[in-house]
Amino acid sequence: IKYSGDDTYKAINIIKTIGVAKDKIRVDIYTLKALTTNTTVKLVITDSVKSPVNSGFISVVDSKGNVVSSGRVVNGIYMINMTPPAGAQKFTIKYSGDDTYKAVNIIKTIYVVKDKSTVKNLATTSQLNNLNSNITIEVSVKDI
């Protein structure tokens, strides 16, 4: 603060450091798909006035300590794509924070189900009944 003074008061120059607290963020978690072959989770990261956060780093760690996803927040969004095993899977979502926003860790459990599979029918019963010998049927199972 600098005051140059006048006829009544002397000039003064004061240097003062002011601490500014980092803003808190909010992370909304949306499980879009929870299949063993494709689990997709969307994170929406906003600040205290609900504006999208455009900085910071996200890492997602499974219950064994493995990083399953990591990257930068873009326009308040971070997408997670992974292939976890079936059942209740616990993940820690870590936002690193920066000069503006506080760091945060969130634990989230996602219930993952096995994906459906299909079997292609290679022969009909009537076709098999017309054969007079043993047959071998080869079946291939593919994800939908």
Short mmCIF file of N, CA and C in Angstrom, two decimals:
data_model
loop_
_atom_site.label_atom_id
_atom_site.label_comp_id
_atom_site.label_asym_id
_atom_site.label_seq_id
_atom_site.Cartn_x
_atom_site.Cartn_y
_atom_site.Cartn_z
N ILE A 1 0.87 -1.16 0.00
CA ILE A 1 0.00 0.00 0.00
C ILE A 1 0.91 1.22 0.00
N LYS A 2 0.61 2.15 -0.89
CA LYS A 2 1.43 3.33 -0.98
C LYS A 2 0.54 4.57 -0.92
N TYR A 3 0.88 5.47 -0.01
CA TYR A 3 0.18 6.75 0.11
C TYR A 3 1.23 7.84 -0.04
N SER A 4 1.01 8.74 -1.00
CA SER A 4 2.03 9.75 -1.30
C SER A 4 2.03 10.93 -0.33
N GLY A 5 1.04 11.01 0.51
CA GLY A 5 0.99 12.09 1.50
C GLY A 5 0.33 13.34 0.95
N ASP A 6 0.08 14.28 1.87
CA ASP A 6 -0.50 15.57 1.49
C ASP A 6 -0.04 16.61 2.51
N ASP A 7 -0.72 17.76 2.58
CA ASP A 7 -0.31 18.82 3.50
C ASP A 7 -0.48 18.41 4.96
N THR A 8 -1.36 17.45 5.23
CA THR A 8 -1.65 17.06 6.60
C THR A 8 -0.92 15.79 7.02
N TYR A 9 -0.82 14.83 6.09
CA TYR A 9 -0.28 13.50 6.44
C TYR A 9 1.00 13.20 5.67
N LYS A 10 1.89 12.45 6.34
CA LYS A 10 3.14 12.03 5.72
C LYS A 10 2.89 10.89 4.73
N ALA A 11 3.80 10.75 3.80
CA ALA A 11 3.75 9.62 2.86
C ALA A 11 4.06 8.33 3.60
N ILE A 12 3.51 7.24 3.11
CA ILE A 12 3.75 5.94 3.75
C ILE A 12 3.75 4.86 2.68
N ASN A 13 4.55 3.85 2.90
CA ASN A 13 4.63 2.71 2.00
C ASN A 13 4.63 1.45 2.87
N ILE A 14 3.61 0.61 2.73
CA ILE A 14 3.49 -0.60 3.55
C ILE A 14 3.45 -1.82 2.62
N ILE A 15 4.28 -2.79 2.94
CA ILE A 15 4.24 -4.06 2.20
C ILE A 15 3.62 -5.10 3.12
N LYS A 16 2.59 -5.75 2.63
CA LYS A 16 1.85 -6.73 3.44
C LYS A 16 1.58 -7.96 2.58
N THR A 17 1.88 -9.12 3.11
CA THR A 17 1.58 -10.38 2.42
C THR A 17 0.22 -10.87 2.88
N ILE A 18 -0.61 -11.20 1.91
CA ILE A 18 -1.96 -11.68 2.21
C ILE A 18 -2.07 -13.13 1.74
N GLY A 19 -2.46 -14.00 2.63
CA GLY A 19 -2.65 -15.41 2.26
C GLY A 19 -4.04 -15.62 1.67
N VAL A 20 -4.08 -16.32 0.55
CA VAL A 20 -5.35 -16.61 -0.10
C VAL A 20 -5.56 -18.13 -0.08
N ALA A 21 -6.67 -18.56 0.47
CA ALA A 21 -6.96 -19.99 0.57
C ALA A 21 -7.32 -20.56 -0.80
N LYS A 22 -6.93 -21.82 -1.02
CA LYS A 22 -7.31 -22.50 -2.27
C LYS A 22 -8.79 -22.84 -2.24
N ASP A 23 -9.40 -22.82 -3.39
CA ASP A 23 -10.82 -23.12 -3.54
C ASP A 23 -11.03 -24.63 -3.44
N LYS A 24 -12.15 -25.03 -2.84
CA LYS A 24 -12.53 -26.44 -2.80
C LYS A 24 -13.16 -26.81 -4.13
N ILE A 25 -13.03 -28.09 -4.48
CA ILE A 25 -13.69 -28.57 -5.69
C ILE A 25 -14.74 -29.61 -5.32
N ARG A 26 -15.61 -29.87 -6.28
CA ARG A 26 -16.61 -30.93 -6.13
C ARG A 26 -16.40 -31.90 -7.29
N VAL A 27 -16.43 -33.19 -6.97
CA VAL A 27 -16.31 -34.21 -8.01
C VAL A 27 -17.59 -35.03 -8.00
N ASP A 28 -18.36 -34.94 -9.08
CA ASP A 28 -19.54 -35.78 -9.26
C ASP A 28 -19.12 -36.98 -10.10
N ILE A 29 -19.52 -38.17 -9.64
CA ILE A 29 -19.09 -39.42 -10.28
C ILE A 29 -20.31 -40.10 -10.89
N TYR A 30 -20.23 -40.37 -12.19
CA TYR A 30 -21.32 -41.04 -12.90
C TYR A 30 -20.79 -42.33 -13.53
N THR A 31 -21.33 -43.47 -13.09
CA THR A 31 -20.96 -44.74 -13.70
C THR A 31 -21.86 -44.95 -14.92
N LEU A 32 -21.28 -44.81 -16.10
CA LEU A 32 -22.05 -44.92 -17.34
C LEU A 32 -22.24 -46.38 -17.76
N LYS A 33 -21.22 -47.21 -17.52
CA LYS A 33 -21.26 -48.64 -17.82
C LYS A 33 -20.42 -49.34 -16.77
N ALA A 34 -20.86 -50.52 -16.33
CA ALA A 34 -20.09 -51.28 -15.34
C ALA A 34 -20.06 -52.75 -15.74
N LEU A 35 -19.37 -53.02 -16.84
CA LEU A 35 -19.23 -54.38 -17.35
C LEU A 35 -17.76 -54.79 -17.28
N THR A 36 -17.51 -56.10 -17.16
CA THR A 36 -16.13 -56.57 -17.09
C THR A 36 -15.35 -56.23 -18.35
N THR A 37 -16.02 -56.15 -19.49
CA THR A 37 -15.34 -55.84 -20.75
C THR A 37 -15.26 -54.35 -21.05
N ASN A 38 -16.03 -53.55 -20.33
CA ASN A 38 -16.05 -52.11 -20.61
C ASN A 38 -16.73 -51.38 -19.46
N THR A 39 -15.94 -50.82 -18.58
CA THR A 39 -16.48 -49.98 -17.51
C THR A 39 -16.10 -48.54 -17.83
N THR A 40 -17.10 -47.67 -17.87
CA THR A 40 -16.87 -46.26 -18.19
C THR A 40 -17.44 -45.41 -17.06
N VAL A 41 -16.60 -44.54 -16.53
CA VAL A 41 -16.99 -43.64 -15.44
C VAL A 41 -16.66 -42.22 -15.87
N LYS A 42 -17.61 -41.31 -15.65
CA LYS A 42 -17.42 -39.90 -15.99
C LYS A 42 -17.30 -39.10 -14.70
N LEU A 43 -16.24 -38.31 -14.60
CA LEU A 43 -16.06 -37.39 -13.48
C LEU A 43 -16.35 -35.98 -13.96
N VAL A 44 -17.17 -35.26 -13.20
CA VAL A 44 -17.44 -33.85 -13.49
C VAL A 44 -16.87 -33.06 -12.32
N ILE A 45 -15.87 -32.23 -12.60
CA ILE A 45 -15.15 -31.50 -11.57
C ILE A 45 -15.51 -30.02 -11.66
N THR A 46 -16.08 -29.48 -10.57
CA THR A 46 -16.47 -28.08 -10.55
C THR A 46 -15.90 -27.39 -9.31
N ASP A 47 -15.84 -26.06 -9.36
CA ASP A 47 -15.35 -25.30 -8.22
C ASP A 47 -16.50 -24.90 -7.30
N SER A 48 -16.22 -24.02 -6.35
CA SER A 48 -17.22 -23.66 -5.34
C SER A 48 -18.41 -22.89 -5.90
N VAL A 49 -18.27 -22.31 -7.09
CA VAL A 49 -19.40 -21.61 -7.72
C VAL A 49 -19.96 -22.42 -8.90
N LYS A 50 -19.63 -23.71 -8.93
CA LYS A 50 -20.13 -24.68 -9.91
C LYS A 50 -19.65 -24.43 -11.33
N SER A 51 -18.51 -23.75 -11.47
CA SER A 51 -17.88 -23.59 -12.79
C SER A 51 -16.95 -24.76 -13.04
N PRO A 52 -16.82 -25.22 -14.30
CA PRO A 52 -15.92 -26.34 -14.59
C PRO A 52 -14.47 -26.01 -14.24
N VAL A 53 -13.79 -26.97 -13.65
CA VAL A 53 -12.37 -26.84 -13.35
C VAL A 53 -11.60 -27.25 -14.60
N ASN A 54 -10.67 -26.41 -15.03
CA ASN A 54 -9.92 -26.67 -16.26
C ASN A 54 -8.45 -26.95 -16.02
N SER A 55 -8.13 -27.39 -14.83
CA SER A 55 -6.73 -27.69 -14.52
C SER A 55 -6.67 -28.83 -13.52
N GLY A 56 -5.48 -29.33 -13.33
CA GLY A 56 -5.28 -30.41 -12.36
C GLY A 56 -5.16 -31.76 -13.03
N PHE A 57 -4.72 -32.71 -12.26
CA PHE A 57 -4.42 -34.05 -12.74
C PHE A 57 -5.24 -35.06 -11.94
N ILE A 58 -5.82 -36.04 -12.62
CA ILE A 58 -6.60 -37.11 -11.98
C ILE A 58 -5.82 -38.41 -12.10
N SER A 59 -5.80 -39.19 -11.02
CA SER A 59 -5.32 -40.57 -11.11
C SER A 59 -6.33 -41.45 -10.39
N VAL A 60 -6.55 -42.64 -10.94
CA VAL A 60 -7.49 -43.60 -10.39
C VAL A 60 -6.69 -44.85 -10.03
N VAL A 61 -6.79 -45.25 -8.76
CA VAL A 61 -6.00 -46.37 -8.25
C VAL A 61 -6.95 -47.45 -7.75
N ASP A 62 -6.69 -48.72 -8.14
CA ASP A 62 -7.55 -49.81 -7.67
C ASP A 62 -7.14 -50.24 -6.26
N SER A 63 -7.85 -51.22 -5.71
CA SER A 63 -7.62 -51.64 -4.32
C SER A 63 -6.26 -52.31 -4.12
N LYS A 64 -5.59 -52.71 -5.21
CA LYS A 64 -4.26 -53.32 -5.13
C LYS A 64 -3.14 -52.30 -5.30
N GLY A 65 -3.52 -51.03 -5.48
CA GLY A 65 -2.53 -49.97 -5.64
C GLY A 65 -2.10 -49.72 -7.08
N ASN A 66 -2.76 -50.36 -8.03
CA ASN A 66 -2.43 -50.17 -9.45
C ASN A 66 -3.16 -48.95 -10.00
N VAL A 67 -2.43 -48.11 -10.72
CA VAL A 67 -3.05 -46.96 -11.39
C VAL A 67 -3.76 -47.49 -12.63
N VAL A 68 -5.09 -47.34 -12.67
CA VAL A 68 -5.87 -47.84 -13.81
C VAL A 68 -6.22 -46.74 -14.81
N SER A 69 -6.04 -45.48 -14.41
CA SER A 69 -6.30 -44.37 -15.31
C SER A 69 -5.63 -43.12 -14.74
N SER A 70 -5.11 -42.27 -15.61
CA SER A 70 -4.55 -41.00 -15.16
C SER A 70 -4.52 -40.02 -16.32
N GLY A 71 -4.65 -38.74 -15.99
CA GLY A 71 -4.60 -37.71 -17.02
C GLY A 71 -5.10 -36.37 -16.50
N ARG A 72 -5.13 -35.41 -17.38
CA ARG A 72 -5.54 -34.04 -17.04
C ARG A 72 -7.04 -33.85 -17.15
N VAL A 73 -7.56 -32.96 -16.31
CA VAL A 73 -8.95 -32.55 -16.38
C VAL A 73 -9.09 -31.59 -17.56
N VAL A 74 -10.10 -31.81 -18.41
CA VAL A 74 -10.33 -30.95 -19.57
C VAL A 74 -11.78 -30.47 -19.53
N ASN A 75 -11.97 -29.16 -19.46
CA ASN A 75 -13.31 -28.55 -19.42
C ASN A 75 -14.18 -29.14 -18.32
N GLY A 76 -13.57 -29.44 -17.18
CA GLY A 76 -14.32 -29.95 -16.03
C GLY A 76 -14.69 -31.42 -16.13
N ILE A 77 -14.15 -32.14 -17.10
CA ILE A 77 -14.52 -33.55 -17.33
C ILE A 77 -13.27 -34.42 -17.32
N TYR A 78 -13.41 -35.61 -16.74
CA TYR A 78 -12.38 -36.65 -16.88
C TYR A 78 -13.11 -37.98 -17.06
N MET A 79 -12.77 -38.70 -18.14
CA MET A 79 -13.40 -39.98 -18.44
C MET A 79 -12.45 -41.11 -18.07
N ILE A 80 -13.02 -42.16 -17.44
CA ILE A 80 -12.26 -43.34 -17.06
C ILE A 80 -12.82 -44.52 -17.84
N ASN A 81 -11.94 -45.23 -18.55
CA ASN A 81 -12.32 -46.46 -19.25
C ASN A 81 -11.41 -47.57 -18.74
N MET A 82 -12.02 -48.67 -18.27
CA MET A 82 -11.22 -49.76 -17.72
C MET A 82 -11.97 -51.08 -17.87
N THR A 83 -11.28 -52.17 -17.56
CA THR A 83 -11.87 -53.52 -17.66
C THR A 83 -11.63 -54.27 -16.35
N PRO A 84 -12.34 -53.90 -15.29
CA PRO A 84 -12.14 -54.55 -13.99
C PRO A 84 -12.83 -55.91 -13.92
N PRO A 85 -12.46 -56.73 -12.93
CA PRO A 85 -13.16 -58.01 -12.74
C PRO A 85 -14.57 -57.77 -12.20
N ALA A 86 -15.40 -58.82 -12.28
CA ALA A 86 -16.78 -58.72 -11.78
C ALA A 86 -16.79 -58.59 -10.26
N GLY A 87 -17.84 -57.95 -9.75
CA GLY A 87 -18.02 -57.79 -8.31
C GLY A 87 -17.84 -56.35 -7.88
N ALA A 88 -17.83 -56.15 -6.56
CA ALA A 88 -17.65 -54.81 -5.99
C ALA A 88 -16.17 -54.44 -6.09
N GLN A 89 -15.88 -53.38 -6.82
CA GLN A 89 -14.50 -52.94 -7.02
C GLN A 89 -14.33 -51.55 -6.41
N LYS A 90 -13.35 -51.43 -5.53
CA LYS A 90 -13.11 -50.15 -4.84
C LYS A 90 -11.96 -49.42 -5.53
N PHE A 91 -12.18 -48.13 -5.81
CA PHE A 91 -11.18 -47.30 -6.46
C PHE A 91 -10.98 -46.02 -5.65
N THR A 92 -9.75 -45.51 -5.66
CA THR A 92 -9.47 -44.20 -5.08
C THR A 92 -9.24 -43.24 -6.23
N ILE A 93 -10.02 -42.18 -6.26
CA ILE A 93 -9.91 -41.14 -7.28
C ILE A 93 -9.18 -39.97 -6.64
N LYS A 94 -8.03 -39.61 -7.22
CA LYS A 94 -7.19 -38.55 -6.65
C LYS A 94 -7.13 -37.36 -7.61
N TYR A 95 -7.49 -36.19 -7.09
CA TYR A 95 -7.32 -34.94 -7.84
C TYR A 95 -6.12 -34.24 -7.22
N SER A 96 -5.13 -33.89 -8.02
CA SER A 96 -3.86 -33.37 -7.52
C SER A 96 -3.93 -31.97 -6.94
N GLY A 97 -4.92 -31.19 -7.37
CA GLY A 97 -4.95 -29.79 -6.97
C GLY A 97 -3.93 -28.99 -7.77
N ASP A 98 -3.92 -27.69 -7.56
CA ASP A 98 -2.96 -26.81 -8.22
C ASP A 98 -2.88 -25.51 -7.43
N ASP A 99 -2.42 -24.44 -8.05
CA ASP A 99 -2.29 -23.17 -7.34
C ASP A 99 -3.64 -22.59 -6.91
N THR A 100 -4.71 -22.99 -7.58
CA THR A 100 -6.04 -22.45 -7.31
C THR A 100 -6.91 -23.37 -6.48
N TYR A 101 -6.82 -24.69 -6.73
CA TYR A 101 -7.74 -25.65 -6.12
C TYR A 101 -7.03 -26.63 -5.18
N LYS A 102 -7.75 -27.01 -4.12
CA LYS A 102 -7.24 -27.99 -3.15
C LYS A 102 -7.24 -29.39 -3.75
N ALA A 103 -6.29 -30.21 -3.31
CA ALA A 103 -6.26 -31.62 -3.69
C ALA A 103 -7.38 -32.36 -2.96
N VAL A 104 -7.85 -33.46 -3.55
CA VAL A 104 -8.92 -34.25 -2.92
C VAL A 104 -8.75 -35.71 -3.31
N ASN A 105 -9.07 -36.60 -2.37
CA ASN A 105 -9.11 -38.05 -2.61
C ASN A 105 -10.51 -38.54 -2.31
N ILE A 106 -11.06 -39.36 -3.20
CA ILE A 106 -12.41 -39.91 -3.03
C ILE A 106 -12.34 -41.41 -3.23
N ILE A 107 -12.97 -42.17 -2.34
CA ILE A 107 -13.05 -43.62 -2.50
C ILE A 107 -14.43 -43.94 -3.06
N LYS A 108 -14.45 -44.72 -4.14
CA LYS A 108 -15.70 -45.06 -4.83
C LYS A 108 -15.74 -46.56 -5.08
N THR A 109 -16.87 -47.18 -4.74
CA THR A 109 -17.08 -48.59 -5.06
C THR A 109 -18.00 -48.69 -6.26
N ILE A 110 -17.57 -49.47 -7.24
CA ILE A 110 -18.35 -49.70 -8.46
C ILE A 110 -18.69 -51.18 -8.51
N TYR A 111 -19.95 -51.48 -8.75
CA TYR A 111 -20.40 -52.87 -8.85
C TYR A 111 -20.37 -53.28 -10.32
N VAL A 112 -19.42 -54.15 -10.65
CA VAL A 112 -19.17 -54.55 -12.03
C VAL A 112 -19.82 -55.91 -12.29
N VAL A 113 -20.52 -56.03 -13.41
CA VAL A 113 -21.16 -57.30 -13.77
C VAL A 113 -20.46 -57.89 -14.99
N LYS A 114 -20.59 -59.20 -15.13
CA LYS A 114 -20.03 -59.87 -16.30
C LYS A 114 -20.82 -59.47 -17.53
N ASP A 115 -20.11 -59.27 -18.62
CA ASP A 115 -20.76 -58.92 -19.88
C ASP A 115 -21.45 -60.15 -20.46
N LYS A 116 -22.48 -59.92 -21.27
CA LYS A 116 -23.20 -61.02 -21.93
C LYS A 116 -22.34 -61.59 -23.04
N SER A 117 -22.57 -62.85 -23.34
CA SER A 117 -21.91 -63.48 -24.48
C SER A 117 -22.96 -64.17 -25.32
N THR A 118 -22.62 -64.45 -26.56
CA THR A 118 -23.56 -65.12 -27.46
C THR A 118 -22.89 -66.35 -28.06
N VAL A 119 -23.70 -67.31 -28.41
CA VAL A 119 -23.23 -68.51 -29.09
C VAL A 119 -23.94 -68.58 -30.43
N LYS A 120 -23.18 -68.69 -31.48
CA LYS A 120 -23.75 -68.76 -32.83
C LYS A 120 -24.17 -70.20 -33.09
N ASN A 121 -25.42 -70.38 -33.50
CA ASN A 121 -25.95 -71.71 -33.80
C ASN A 121 -25.40 -72.17 -35.15
N LEU A 122 -24.65 -73.29 -35.14
CA LEU A 122 -24.02 -73.77 -36.36
C LEU A 122 -24.86 -74.80 -37.11
N ALA A 123 -25.76 -75.49 -36.39
CA ALA A 123 -26.59 -76.52 -37.04
C ALA A 123 -27.91 -76.62 -36.30
N THR A 124 -28.96 -77.03 -37.02
CA THR A 124 -30.27 -77.22 -36.40
C THR A 124 -30.42 -78.67 -35.96
N THR A 125 -31.39 -78.92 -35.09
CA THR A 125 -31.64 -80.27 -34.61
C THR A 125 -31.98 -81.21 -35.75
N SER A 126 -32.78 -80.76 -36.71
CA SER A 126 -33.16 -81.63 -37.83
C SER A 126 -31.94 -81.98 -38.68
N GLN A 127 -31.01 -81.07 -38.83
CA GLN A 127 -29.79 -81.38 -39.58
C GLN A 127 -28.98 -82.45 -38.85
N LEU A 128 -28.90 -82.35 -37.54
CA LEU A 128 -28.11 -83.30 -36.75
C LEU A 128 -28.77 -84.67 -36.72
N ASN A 129 -30.10 -84.73 -36.71
CA ASN A 129 -30.82 -86.01 -36.68
C ASN A 129 -30.63 -86.81 -37.96
N ASN A 130 -30.34 -86.16 -39.07
CA ASN A 130 -30.18 -86.85 -40.35
C ASN A 130 -28.79 -87.46 -40.52
N LEU A 131 -27.91 -87.22 -39.57
CA LEU A 131 -26.55 -87.77 -39.66
C LEU A 131 -26.52 -89.14 -39.01
N ASN A 132 -25.74 -90.06 -39.55
CA ASN A 132 -25.64 -91.41 -39.01
C ASN A 132 -24.32 -91.66 -38.30
N SER A 133 -23.62 -90.62 -37.95
CA SER A 133 -22.33 -90.81 -37.29
C SER A 133 -22.15 -89.76 -36.20
N ASN A 134 -21.05 -89.92 -35.46
CA ASN A 134 -20.74 -88.93 -34.43
C ASN A 134 -20.36 -87.60 -35.09
N ILE A 135 -20.69 -86.54 -34.41
CA ILE A 135 -20.34 -85.22 -34.94
C ILE A 135 -19.60 -84.44 -33.87
N THR A 136 -18.82 -83.50 -34.32
CA THR A 136 -18.12 -82.59 -33.42
C THR A 136 -18.62 -81.18 -33.74
N ILE A 137 -19.03 -80.49 -32.71
CA ILE A 137 -19.49 -79.11 -32.89
C ILE A 137 -18.48 -78.19 -32.24
N GLU A 138 -18.00 -77.25 -32.99
CA GLU A 138 -17.08 -76.26 -32.46
C GLU A 138 -17.87 -74.99 -32.18
N VAL A 139 -17.74 -74.49 -30.97
CA VAL A 139 -18.49 -73.30 -30.56
C VAL A 139 -17.50 -72.18 -30.28
N SER A 140 -17.77 -71.00 -30.81
CA SER A 140 -16.96 -69.83 -30.47
C SER A 140 -17.86 -68.83 -29.77
N VAL A 141 -17.37 -68.28 -28.69
CA VAL A 141 -18.13 -67.31 -27.90
C VAL A 141 -17.50 -65.95 -28.11
N LYS A 142 -18.31 -64.96 -28.45
CA LYS A 142 -17.82 -63.61 -28.67
C LYS A 142 -18.56 -62.63 -27.78
N ASP A 143 -17.85 -61.58 -27.38
CA ASP A 143 -18.50 -60.51 -26.63
C ASP A 143 -19.45 -59.78 -27.56
N ILE A 144 -20.53 -59.27 -26.97
CA ILE A 144 -21.50 -58.51 -27.76
C ILE A 144 -20.93 -57.14 -28.03
#
